Amino acid sequence: MDSTHVQQLSTLSGLRLPSGCFITVEGGEGAGKTTLISELEHRLSEAGVPVVTTREPGGIAIAEEIRGVILNARHTAMDARTEALLYAAARRQHLVEKVVPALQQGAVVICDRFIDSSLAYQGYARGLGMEAVWEINRFAIGETMPDLTLWMDIEPALGLQRIHRDGARELNRLDLEGLRFHEQVREGYQRVYELYSERIVRLDASLSAEQVLEQAIVAVIQRFAR
Ligand code: TMP
């Protein structure tokens, strides 16, 4: 990294991102995605870059309703394929209603989770198979794939410890899965990372929020500031 990049690290000044670039942030529970996304949004906005932040499942009314159905802690009877299809349905609606229009207007879209979540959680950890989950998602998203994915990798035990801290947030149906499930999710992400290493950058999410932000900014600069 040369001195221009080091200067960009603190201010992101002079960073020119291509018009309409799509960045996704992935990781297990308690990885710190929300904090990182809001910091990135802040830095990019300060640098004059138009940014839209959003999340999956959700981000628009219909998908937020689907989110409520999927994550309801009382819905213990939900079948794994039903779960995968609901995530894909929420993804489709969110994409056409919010993500694609924002990209077409030239914004940088930063999305909390996208297709890699389905590959890791439903494809790998739930055992549906990554290829099957890829197929239903191809139907949902067509050709729209992220330009860059930041994978916030953390030991599941540490991530779960963070979210179980008093009042951190309300626990949902997937949070309540055991440690073994979350370890499988991490293994799933590792597989996805190996498959798409040209798109995905791994961040060490066990570090402090500042250090994680720094890694993320380096990844953004290295991917886009050519
Ligand atoms: P969140 O906690 O990051 O808001 O995500 C909600 C939960 O949904 C989280 O446990 C991960 C899970 N999830 C999947 O299992 N598959 C998916 O495709 C997505 C987007 C999320």
Coordinates of C-alpha atoms and ligand atoms in Angstrom, one line a residue:
M1 CA 0.0 0.0 0.0
D2 CA 1.5 3.4 -1.1
S3 CA 1.3 6.7 0.8
T4 CA -1.8 7.8 -1.2
H5 CA -3.6 4.8 0.1
V6 CA -2.5 5.4 3.6
Q7 CA -4.0 8.9 3.4
Q8 CA -7.2 7.5 1.9
L9 CA -7.5 5.2 4.9
S10 CA -8.5 8.0 7.2
T11 CA -10.5 10.2 4.9
L12 CA -11.3 8.2 1.8
S13 CA -10.5 11.5 0.1
G14 CA -10.2 11.3 -3.7
L15 CA -11.6 7.7 -3.7
R16 CA -13.4 7.2 -7.0
L17 CA -15.7 4.3 -7.0
P18 CA -17.3 3.0 -10.2
S19 CA -20.9 4.2 -10.6
G20 CA -23.3 1.7 -9.2
C21 CA -21.2 -0.7 -7.2
F22 CA -22.6 -3.4 -5.1
I23 CA -20.9 -4.3 -1.8
T24 CA -22.2 -7.1 0.5
V25 CA -21.2 -7.8 4.1
E26 CA -21.5 -11.3 5.3
G27 CA -20.7 -13.3 8.5
G28 CA -22.1 -15.3 11.4
E29 CA -24.1 -13.9 14.4
G30 CA -22.3 -11.2 16.4
A31 CA -19.6 -10.5 13.8
G32 CA -20.3 -6.7 13.9
K33 CA -21.8 -6.2 10.5
T34 CA -24.2 -3.4 11.6
T35 CA -21.4 -1.4 13.1
L36 CA -19.1 -1.8 10.1
I37 CA -21.8 -0.9 7.6
S38 CA -22.7 2.3 9.5
E39 CA -19.0 3.3 9.7
L40 CA -18.4 2.6 6.0
E41 CA -21.5 4.6 5.1
H42 CA -20.3 7.5 7.2
R43 CA -16.8 7.5 5.6
L44 CA -18.1 7.1 2.1
S45 CA -20.7 9.9 2.5
E46 CA -18.1 12.2 4.0
A47 CA -16.0 11.5 0.9
G48 CA -19.0 12.6 -1.3
V49 CA -19.8 9.1 -2.5
P50 CA -23.6 8.5 -2.8
V51 CA -24.4 5.5 -0.5
V52 CA -27.5 3.4 0.1
T53 CA -27.3 0.9 3.0
T54 CA -29.8 -1.9 3.4
R55 CA -30.2 -5.4 4.8
E56 CA -31.5 -8.9 4.1
P57 CA -33.9 -10.3 4.7
G58 CA -35.7 -7.0 4.7
G59 CA -34.9 -3.6 3.5
I60 CA -38.4 -2.9 2.0
A61 CA -41.9 -3.6 3.4
I62 CA -42.7 -6.9 1.7
A63 CA -39.3 -8.4 2.5
E64 CA -39.5 -7.1 6.2
E65 CA -42.8 -9.0 6.4
I66 CA -41.1 -12.2 5.1
R67 CA -38.3 -11.6 7.6
G68 CA -40.9 -11.6 10.4
V69 CA -42.2 -15.0 9.2
I70 CA -38.7 -16.6 8.8
L71 CA -37.2 -15.4 12.1
N72 CA -40.2 -15.7 14.4
A73 CA -38.9 -17.8 17.3
R74 CA -42.2 -19.6 17.5
H75 CA -42.0 -21.0 14.0
T76 CA -40.0 -24.1 15.0
A77 CA -41.9 -26.2 12.5
M78 CA -40.4 -24.4 9.5
D79 CA -39.0 -26.8 6.9
A80 CA -35.4 -26.1 5.6
R81 CA -36.6 -25.8 2.0
T82 CA -39.4 -23.5 3.0
E83 CA -36.8 -21.4 4.8
A84 CA -34.5 -21.3 1.7
L85 CA -37.4 -20.3 -0.6
L86 CA -38.5 -17.5 1.7
Y87 CA -35.0 -16.0 1.9
A88 CA -34.9 -16.2 -1.9
A89 CA -38.3 -14.6 -2.3
A90 CA -37.4 -11.7 0.1
R91 CA -34.1 -11.3 -1.8
R92 CA -35.9 -11.0 -5.2
Q93 CA -38.3 -8.4 -4.0
H94 CA -35.6 -6.4 -2.3
L95 CA -33.4 -6.5 -5.3
V96 CA -36.0 -5.3 -7.8
E97 CA -37.5 -2.7 -5.5
K98 CA -34.4 -1.2 -3.9
V99 CA -31.0 -2.5 -4.9
V100 CA -31.2 -2.4 -8.7
P101 CA -32.8 1.1 -8.8
A102 CA -30.2 2.4 -6.5
L103 CA -27.4 0.9 -8.5
Q104 CA -28.9 2.3 -11.7
Q105 CA -28.9 5.7 -10.1
G106 CA -25.1 5.3 -9.6
A107 CA -25.1 4.8 -5.8
V108 CA -22.8 2.5 -3.9
V109 CA -25.2 -0.1 -2.3
I110 CA -23.9 -1.8 0.9
C111 CA -26.1 -4.7 1.8
D112 CA -26.0 -6.6 5.1
R113 CA -26.1 -10.2 3.8
F114 CA -27.0 -11.5 0.3
I115 CA -26.7 -14.9 -1.5
D116 CA -23.7 -16.1 0.4
S117 CA -25.8 -16.2 3.6
S118 CA -28.2 -18.6 1.8
L119 CA -25.2 -20.8 0.6
A120 CA -23.6 -20.9 4.1
Y121 CA -26.8 -21.2 6.2
Q122 CA -29.3 -23.1 4.1
G123 CA -26.9 -24.8 1.6
Y124 CA -24.2 -25.9 4.0
A125 CA -25.4 -25.7 7.6
R126 CA -29.0 -26.9 7.0
G127 CA -27.6 -29.5 4.5
L128 CA -29.7 -28.6 1.5
G129 CA -26.6 -28.5 -0.7
M130 CA -24.9 -25.4 -2.0
E131 CA -25.8 -26.2 -5.6
A132 CA -29.5 -26.6 -5.0
V133 CA -29.6 -23.3 -3.0
W134 CA -27.5 -21.6 -5.8
E135 CA -30.1 -22.7 -8.4
I136 CA -33.1 -21.2 -6.6
N137 CA -31.1 -18.1 -6.0
R138 CA -30.1 -17.8 -9.6
F139 CA -33.8 -17.8 -10.4
A140 CA -34.3 -15.0 -7.8
I141 CA -31.4 -12.7 -8.6
G142 CA -30.6 -13.3 -12.3
E143 CA -27.2 -11.8 -13.1
T144 CA -27.0 -9.3 -10.2
M145 CA -24.0 -10.3 -8.1
P146 CA -21.9 -8.2 -5.7
D147 CA -18.7 -6.5 -7.0
L148 CA -17.2 -7.0 -3.6
T149 CA -18.1 -9.1 -0.5
L150 CA -16.6 -8.5 2.9
W151 CA -16.8 -11.7 5.0
M152 CA -16.5 -10.8 8.7
D153 CA -15.1 -14.1 10.0
I154 CA -15.3 -14.8 13.7
E155 CA -15.2 -17.8 16.1
P156 CA -18.9 -18.7 16.5
A157 CA -18.5 -19.0 20.3
L158 CA -17.2 -15.4 20.5
G159 CA -19.9 -14.0 18.2
L160 CA -22.7 -15.7 20.1
Q161 CA -21.2 -14.4 23.4
R162 CA -21.5 -10.9 21.9
I163 CA -25.2 -11.3 21.0
H164 CA -26.1 -12.9 24.2
R165 CA -24.8 -10.0 26.2
D166 CA -27.7 -8.4 28.1
G167 CA -29.8 -6.3 25.8
A168 CA -27.6 -6.6 22.8
R169 CA -30.7 -7.4 20.6
E170 CA -33.7 -9.6 20.6
L171 CA -32.8 -13.2 19.8
N172 CA -34.5 -14.7 16.7
R173 CA -35.1 -18.3 15.5
L174 CA -31.7 -18.7 13.9
D175 CA -29.8 -17.1 16.8
L176 CA -31.3 -19.8 19.0
E177 CA -29.7 -22.7 17.1
G178 CA -26.9 -24.4 19.0
L179 CA -23.2 -23.7 18.7
R180 CA -22.7 -26.7 16.3
F181 CA -25.0 -25.1 13.8
H182 CA -23.1 -21.8 13.9
E183 CA -19.8 -23.7 13.5
Q184 CA -21.3 -25.3 10.4
V185 CA -22.3 -21.8 9.1
R186 CA -18.7 -20.8 9.5
E187 CA -17.5 -23.8 7.6
G188 CA -20.0 -23.0 4.9
Y189 CA -18.6 -19.5 4.6
Q190 CA -15.1 -20.9 4.3
R191 CA -16.3 -23.1 1.4
V192 CA -18.0 -20.1 -0.3
Y193 CA -14.9 -18.0 0.2
E194 CA -12.7 -20.7 -1.5
L195 CA -15.2 -20.9 -4.4
Y196 CA -15.4 -17.1 -4.9
S197 CA -12.0 -15.9 -3.7
E198 CA -11.9 -13.2 -6.5
R199 CA -15.0 -11.6 -5.1
I200 CA -14.8 -12.2 -1.3
V201 CA -12.3 -10.6 1.1
R202 CA -12.0 -12.2 4.6
L203 CA -11.8 -9.8 7.5
D204 CA -10.8 -10.8 11.0
A205 CA -13.9 -9.8 12.9
S206 CA -12.5 -10.7 16.3
L207 CA -10.4 -7.5 16.2
S208 CA -11.6 -4.1 17.5
A209 CA -14.2 -2.2 15.5
E210 CA -11.5 0.3 14.3
Q211 CA -9.2 -2.4 13.1
V212 CA -12.1 -4.2 11.2
L213 CA -13.0 -0.9 9.6
E214 CA -9.5 -0.4 8.5
Q215 CA -9.3 -3.8 6.9
A216 CA -12.6 -3.1 5.1
I217 CA -11.4 0.2 3.8
V218 CA -8.2 -1.4 2.5
A219 CA -10.4 -4.0 0.7
V220 CA -12.6 -1.3 -0.9
I221 CA -9.6 0.7 -2.0
Q222 CA -7.8 -2.3 -3.4
R223 CA -10.9 -3.5 -5.3
F224 CA -12.1 -0.3 -6.7
A225 CA -9.3 2.4 -6.7
R226 CA -7.4 1.1 -9.7
Ligands
TMP1 P1 -29.3 -10.8 10.7 O1 -29.2 -11.4 12.1 O2 -28.0 -10.6 10.1 O3 -30.3 -9.7 10.5 O4 -29.9 -12.1 9.7 C1 -31.0 -12.7 10.1 C2 -30.7 -14.2 10.2 O5 -31.1 -14.8 8.9 C3 -29.3 -14.6 10.5 O6 -29.4 -15.7 11.4 C4 -28.8 -15.2 9.2 C5 -30.1 -15.7 8.5 N1 -30.0 -15.8 7.1 C6 -30.1 -17.0 6.4 O7 -30.1 -18.0 7.1 N2 -30.1 -17.0 5.1 C7 -30.1 -15.9 4.3 O8 -30.1 -16.0 3.1 C8 -30.1 -14.6 5.0 C9 -30.1 -13.4 4.2 C10 -30.0 -14.6 6.4

